[in-house]
Amino acid sequence: MAENLIFGIRPVAEAIEAHKQIERVYIRRNADGQLINELKDLCLRHHIRTQEVPVEKLNRLVRGNHQGVVAQIAAVEYVSLEDILDRVPDDETPLIVLFDGVTDVRNFGGIARSAECAGAHGLIVPLKNAAPVNADAIKSSAGALNVIPVCRVGSLRNTVKALQAQGFQAVAATEKSRKLLFDADLRKPTVLIMGAEDKGISKELLKLCDEQLAIPLIGHIESLNVAAAAAVMLFEAVRQRIGD
């Protein structure tokens, strides 16, 4: 059995009740019964993602009697938003990166690496529709995910509102904007929002943003890879803050 996997209905339930940080629970497709339903309710109460999969996938993950349930333990220790904010040194201006629909592990890891190098104070990821924070992500981040705090939230919208209430500006990176990132003031407390490469940032988050900023492109390709775009945005913030 892989070190980051737990299997069996009761062992998984006990791990959840012991507040183990679990990335995802895989449940056999069409599985039913009182214990399975109780486990699903337990996952729901603890905001743990579940995914129904064919039994063949569970058999590939573990060799023991999994009873239709395998849980993946989180590769990093998640922290709360308050923890991220409390860790910001008094002499530094907060800079946080929020992910909206970034599902590719390599892009996620690349952004995490750039964020750590740029001195960002934390990452915020959604419970659903997000790249898994696993060994591949850690490798792609060159180990940055072992250093930079990661917060997992149920509602990105409520999280952005909470940050704005504490004086943050919400900045969306979008090629659809006419305003360039060089024309914005990134020296303020900032939460930088990066969206999925295909869909971009969701409309509900865009409406909340204080700034929508584009990176100027002079080539023939219309957009940057999201990890490259995040690096440009982050280091423009660094440039402005160093020159302050």
Short mmCIF file of C-alpha atoms in Angstrom, two decimals:
data_model
loop_
_atom_site.label_atom_id
_atom_site.label_comp_id
_atom_site.label_asym_id
_atom_site.label_seq_id
_atom_site.Cartn_x
_atom_site.Cartn_y
_atom_site.Cartn_z
CA MET A 1 0.00 0.00 0.00
CA ALA A 2 1.23 3.49 -0.81
CA GLU A 3 2.16 5.51 2.25
CA ASN A 4 -0.41 8.20 1.53
CA LEU A 5 -3.40 5.84 1.15
CA ILE A 6 -5.84 4.45 3.70
CA PHE A 7 -8.44 1.84 2.74
CA GLY A 8 -11.51 0.25 4.26
CA ILE A 9 -14.68 1.96 5.46
CA ARG A 10 -13.91 2.09 9.18
CA PRO A 11 -10.20 3.01 8.88
CA VAL A 12 -11.09 5.89 6.55
CA ALA A 13 -13.90 7.07 8.83
CA GLU A 14 -11.55 6.90 11.84
CA ALA A 15 -8.92 8.93 9.97
CA ILE A 16 -11.49 11.62 9.18
CA GLU A 17 -12.71 11.75 12.78
CA ALA A 18 -9.08 11.99 13.93
CA HIS A 19 -8.77 15.10 11.74
CA LYS A 20 -6.24 13.59 9.35
CA GLN A 21 -5.87 15.91 6.37
CA ILE A 22 -7.38 13.98 3.49
CA GLU A 23 -7.10 15.07 -0.11
CA ARG A 24 -9.86 12.89 -1.53
CA VAL A 25 -11.91 9.77 -0.81
CA TYR A 26 -12.45 7.34 -3.68
CA ILE A 27 -15.68 5.33 -3.41
CA ARG A 28 -16.68 2.41 -5.60
CA ARG A 29 -19.23 3.45 -8.17
CA ASN A 30 -22.80 2.48 -7.22
CA ALA A 31 -21.65 1.43 -3.73
CA ASP A 32 -24.55 1.44 -1.27
CA GLY A 33 -25.36 0.47 2.28
CA GLN A 34 -25.55 2.10 5.69
CA LEU A 35 -21.80 2.29 6.34
CA ILE A 36 -21.05 3.73 2.90
CA ASN A 37 -23.81 6.32 3.27
CA GLU A 38 -22.58 7.26 6.75
CA LEU A 39 -19.07 7.70 5.33
CA LYS A 40 -20.38 9.94 2.55
CA ASP A 41 -22.19 12.07 5.16
CA LEU A 42 -19.02 12.24 7.24
CA CYS A 43 -17.04 13.44 4.22
CA LEU A 44 -19.68 16.06 3.51
CA ARG A 45 -19.60 17.37 7.07
CA HIS A 46 -15.80 17.62 7.02
CA HIS A 47 -15.70 19.19 3.54
CA ILE A 48 -13.73 16.29 2.08
CA ARG A 49 -13.94 15.64 -1.64
CA THR A 50 -15.34 12.29 -2.74
CA GLN A 51 -15.13 10.67 -6.16
CA GLU A 52 -16.99 7.62 -7.40
CA VAL A 53 -14.69 5.36 -9.43
CA PRO A 54 -14.77 1.87 -10.97
CA VAL A 55 -13.70 -0.93 -8.67
CA GLU A 56 -10.77 -1.58 -11.01
CA LYS A 57 -9.21 1.74 -10.00
CA LEU A 58 -9.48 0.88 -6.31
CA ASN A 59 -7.89 -2.50 -7.02
CA ARG A 60 -4.98 -0.75 -8.72
CA LEU A 61 -4.51 1.63 -5.79
CA VAL A 62 -4.40 -1.00 -3.04
CA ARG A 63 -4.12 -4.78 -2.80
CA GLY A 64 -6.00 -5.32 0.44
CA ASN A 65 -9.74 -5.55 1.12
CA HIS A 66 -10.67 -1.93 0.47
CA GLN A 67 -14.45 -2.48 0.91
CA GLY A 68 -15.02 -0.02 -1.91
CA VAL A 69 -13.25 2.88 -0.18
CA VAL A 70 -9.73 4.34 -0.51
CA ALA A 71 -8.66 7.70 0.97
CA GLN A 72 -5.69 9.75 -0.19
CA ILE A 73 -3.91 11.57 2.62
CA ALA A 74 -2.92 15.15 1.79
CA ALA A 75 0.73 15.55 0.84
CA VAL A 76 0.91 18.93 2.59
CA GLU A 77 -0.59 20.26 5.79
CA TYR A 78 -3.32 22.75 4.94
CA VAL A 79 -3.69 25.88 7.04
CA SER A 80 -6.52 28.31 7.60
CA LEU A 81 -6.75 31.73 5.97
CA GLU A 82 -6.21 33.27 9.40
CA ASP A 83 -2.98 31.28 9.74
CA ILE A 84 -1.69 32.68 6.45
CA LEU A 85 -2.47 36.24 7.48
CA ASP A 86 -0.97 35.77 10.94
CA ARG A 87 2.31 34.58 9.41
CA VAL A 88 2.84 37.72 7.33
CA PRO A 89 5.75 39.67 8.87
CA ASP A 90 4.87 43.12 10.14
CA ASP A 91 7.27 44.80 7.73
CA GLU A 92 5.87 43.07 4.61
CA THR A 93 2.79 43.76 2.51
CA PRO A 94 0.62 40.64 2.07
CA LEU A 95 0.59 38.92 -1.31
CA ILE A 96 -1.58 35.82 -1.80
CA VAL A 97 -2.34 33.74 -4.89
CA LEU A 98 -5.82 32.30 -5.34
CA PHE A 99 -6.54 29.53 -7.85
CA ASP A 100 -9.85 29.36 -9.72
CA GLY A 101 -10.18 26.23 -11.84
CA VAL A 102 -6.47 25.47 -12.26
CA THR A 103 -6.62 21.68 -12.54
CA ASP A 104 -3.30 20.82 -14.21
CA VAL A 105 -0.79 19.60 -11.63
CA ARG A 106 2.23 20.97 -13.50
CA ASN A 107 0.69 24.43 -13.85
CA PHE A 108 -0.28 24.41 -10.20
CA GLY A 109 3.22 23.38 -9.16
CA GLY A 110 4.79 25.96 -11.45
CA ILE A 111 2.68 28.76 -10.00
CA ALA A 112 3.49 27.62 -6.46
CA ARG A 113 7.21 27.75 -7.31
CA SER A 114 6.96 31.28 -8.74
CA ALA A 115 4.84 32.40 -5.78
CA GLU A 116 7.38 31.16 -3.26
CA CYS A 117 10.27 32.72 -5.20
CA ALA A 118 8.37 36.02 -5.32
CA GLY A 119 7.86 35.99 -1.58
CA ALA A 120 4.10 35.41 -1.69
CA HIS A 121 2.66 34.60 1.70
CA GLY A 122 0.25 31.83 0.78
CA LEU A 123 -1.87 29.99 -1.75
CA ILE A 124 -5.64 29.51 -1.71
CA VAL A 125 -7.22 26.57 -3.51
CA PRO A 126 -10.86 25.48 -3.77
CA LEU A 127 -12.14 22.18 -2.45
CA LYS A 128 -13.51 21.31 -5.88
CA ASN A 129 -12.26 21.79 -9.43
CA ALA A 130 -8.62 22.11 -8.43
CA ALA A 131 -5.35 20.33 -9.12
CA PRO A 132 -4.53 17.80 -6.41
CA VAL A 133 -1.80 18.85 -4.02
CA ASN A 134 0.09 15.59 -4.35
CA ALA A 135 3.62 14.32 -4.88
CA ASP A 136 3.56 15.31 -8.56
CA ALA A 137 2.52 18.85 -7.65
CA ILE A 138 5.28 19.07 -5.05
CA LYS A 139 7.81 17.85 -7.60
CA SER A 140 6.57 20.38 -10.18
CA SER A 141 6.91 23.12 -7.59
CA ALA A 142 10.55 22.14 -6.92
CA GLY A 143 9.56 21.67 -3.28
CA ALA A 144 7.91 25.09 -2.91
CA LEU A 145 4.68 23.44 -1.71
CA ASN A 146 6.60 22.17 1.30
CA VAL A 147 7.43 25.77 2.20
CA ILE A 148 4.60 28.10 1.20
CA PRO A 149 1.35 27.81 3.22
CA VAL A 150 -1.67 26.38 1.39
CA CYS A 151 -5.27 27.09 2.40
CA ARG A 152 -8.18 25.03 1.04
CA VAL A 153 -11.61 26.68 1.09
CA GLY A 154 -15.17 25.77 0.21
CA SER A 155 -16.12 29.14 -1.30
CA LEU A 156 -13.67 31.26 -3.28
CA ARG A 157 -16.24 34.05 -3.44
CA ASN A 158 -16.61 34.27 0.33
CA THR A 159 -12.85 34.06 0.75
CA VAL A 160 -12.25 36.98 -1.61
CA LYS A 161 -14.89 39.01 0.24
CA ALA A 162 -13.24 38.19 3.57
CA LEU A 163 -9.86 39.35 2.28
CA GLN A 164 -11.34 42.56 0.87
CA ALA A 165 -12.91 43.24 4.25
CA GLN A 166 -9.38 43.10 5.69
CA GLY A 167 -8.02 45.64 3.21
CA PHE A 168 -6.92 43.44 0.32
CA GLN A 169 -7.43 44.33 -3.32
CA ALA A 170 -8.57 41.42 -5.49
CA VAL A 171 -6.62 41.42 -8.76
CA ALA A 172 -7.70 39.25 -11.68
CA ALA A 173 -5.21 38.21 -14.33
CA THR A 174 -7.17 38.25 -17.60
CA GLU A 175 -6.18 38.92 -21.20
CA LYS A 176 -9.65 40.38 -21.79
CA SER A 177 -8.88 43.53 -19.82
CA ARG A 178 -7.75 46.77 -21.45
CA LYS A 179 -5.81 47.78 -18.37
CA LEU A 180 -2.23 46.53 -18.23
CA LEU A 181 -0.66 45.17 -15.07
CA PHE A 182 2.04 47.88 -15.28
CA ASP A 183 -0.65 50.54 -14.76
CA ALA A 184 -1.91 49.05 -11.49
CA ASP A 185 -0.62 49.56 -7.95
CA LEU A 186 0.45 46.15 -6.67
CA ARG A 187 2.15 47.58 -3.59
CA LYS A 188 -1.12 47.25 -1.67
CA PRO A 189 -2.18 44.04 0.13
CA THR A 190 -3.13 41.89 -2.87
CA VAL A 191 -4.82 38.60 -3.62
CA LEU A 192 -3.88 37.63 -7.17
CA ILE A 193 -6.49 35.44 -8.87
CA MET A 194 -5.40 33.01 -11.58
CA GLY A 195 -8.01 31.16 -13.62
CA ALA A 196 -8.23 28.07 -15.78
CA GLU A 197 -6.48 28.25 -19.15
CA ASP A 198 -9.59 27.33 -21.12
CA LYS A 199 -12.32 29.23 -19.23
CA GLY A 200 -10.36 31.86 -17.32
CA ILE A 201 -11.67 33.27 -14.06
CA SER A 202 -15.33 32.64 -13.28
CA LYS A 203 -17.74 35.52 -13.83
CA GLU A 204 -18.77 35.64 -10.17
CA LEU A 205 -15.17 36.19 -9.09
CA LEU A 206 -14.46 38.71 -11.85
CA LYS A 207 -17.37 40.83 -10.62
CA LEU A 208 -15.78 40.98 -7.17
CA CYS A 209 -12.34 42.00 -8.37
CA ASP A 210 -11.03 45.50 -7.76
CA GLU A 211 -8.68 45.22 -10.74
CA GLN A 212 -8.71 43.21 -13.97
CA LEU A 213 -5.25 43.29 -15.49
CA ALA A 214 -3.76 42.04 -18.75
CA ILE A 215 -0.19 41.22 -19.71
CA PRO A 216 0.79 42.97 -22.97
CA LEU A 217 1.51 40.48 -25.76
CA ILE A 218 3.10 41.44 -29.06
CA GLY A 219 3.47 37.99 -30.63
CA HIS A 220 0.95 36.01 -32.64
CA ILE A 221 -0.20 33.66 -29.85
CA GLU A 222 -3.08 35.19 -27.93
CA SER A 223 -2.30 34.11 -24.39
CA LEU A 224 0.36 32.81 -22.02
CA ASN A 225 0.35 29.53 -20.17
CA VAL A 226 -1.27 30.20 -16.77
CA ALA A 227 1.95 29.38 -14.90
CA ALA A 228 3.93 31.81 -17.07
CA ALA A 229 1.25 34.47 -16.65
CA ALA A 230 1.31 34.06 -12.88
CA ALA A 231 5.09 34.49 -12.84
CA VAL A 232 4.83 37.75 -14.81
CA MET A 233 2.13 39.08 -12.49
CA LEU A 234 3.96 38.07 -9.34
CA PHE A 235 7.27 39.58 -10.33
CA GLU A 236 5.66 42.83 -11.41
CA ALA A 237 4.43 43.03 -7.83
CA VAL A 238 7.97 42.30 -6.66
CA ARG A 239 9.39 45.00 -8.97
CA GLN A 240 6.97 47.60 -7.65
CA ARG A 241 7.55 46.67 -4.02
CA ILE A 242 11.34 46.59 -4.27
CA GLY A 243 11.31 50.02 -5.87
CA ASP A 244 9.00 51.39 -3.21
#
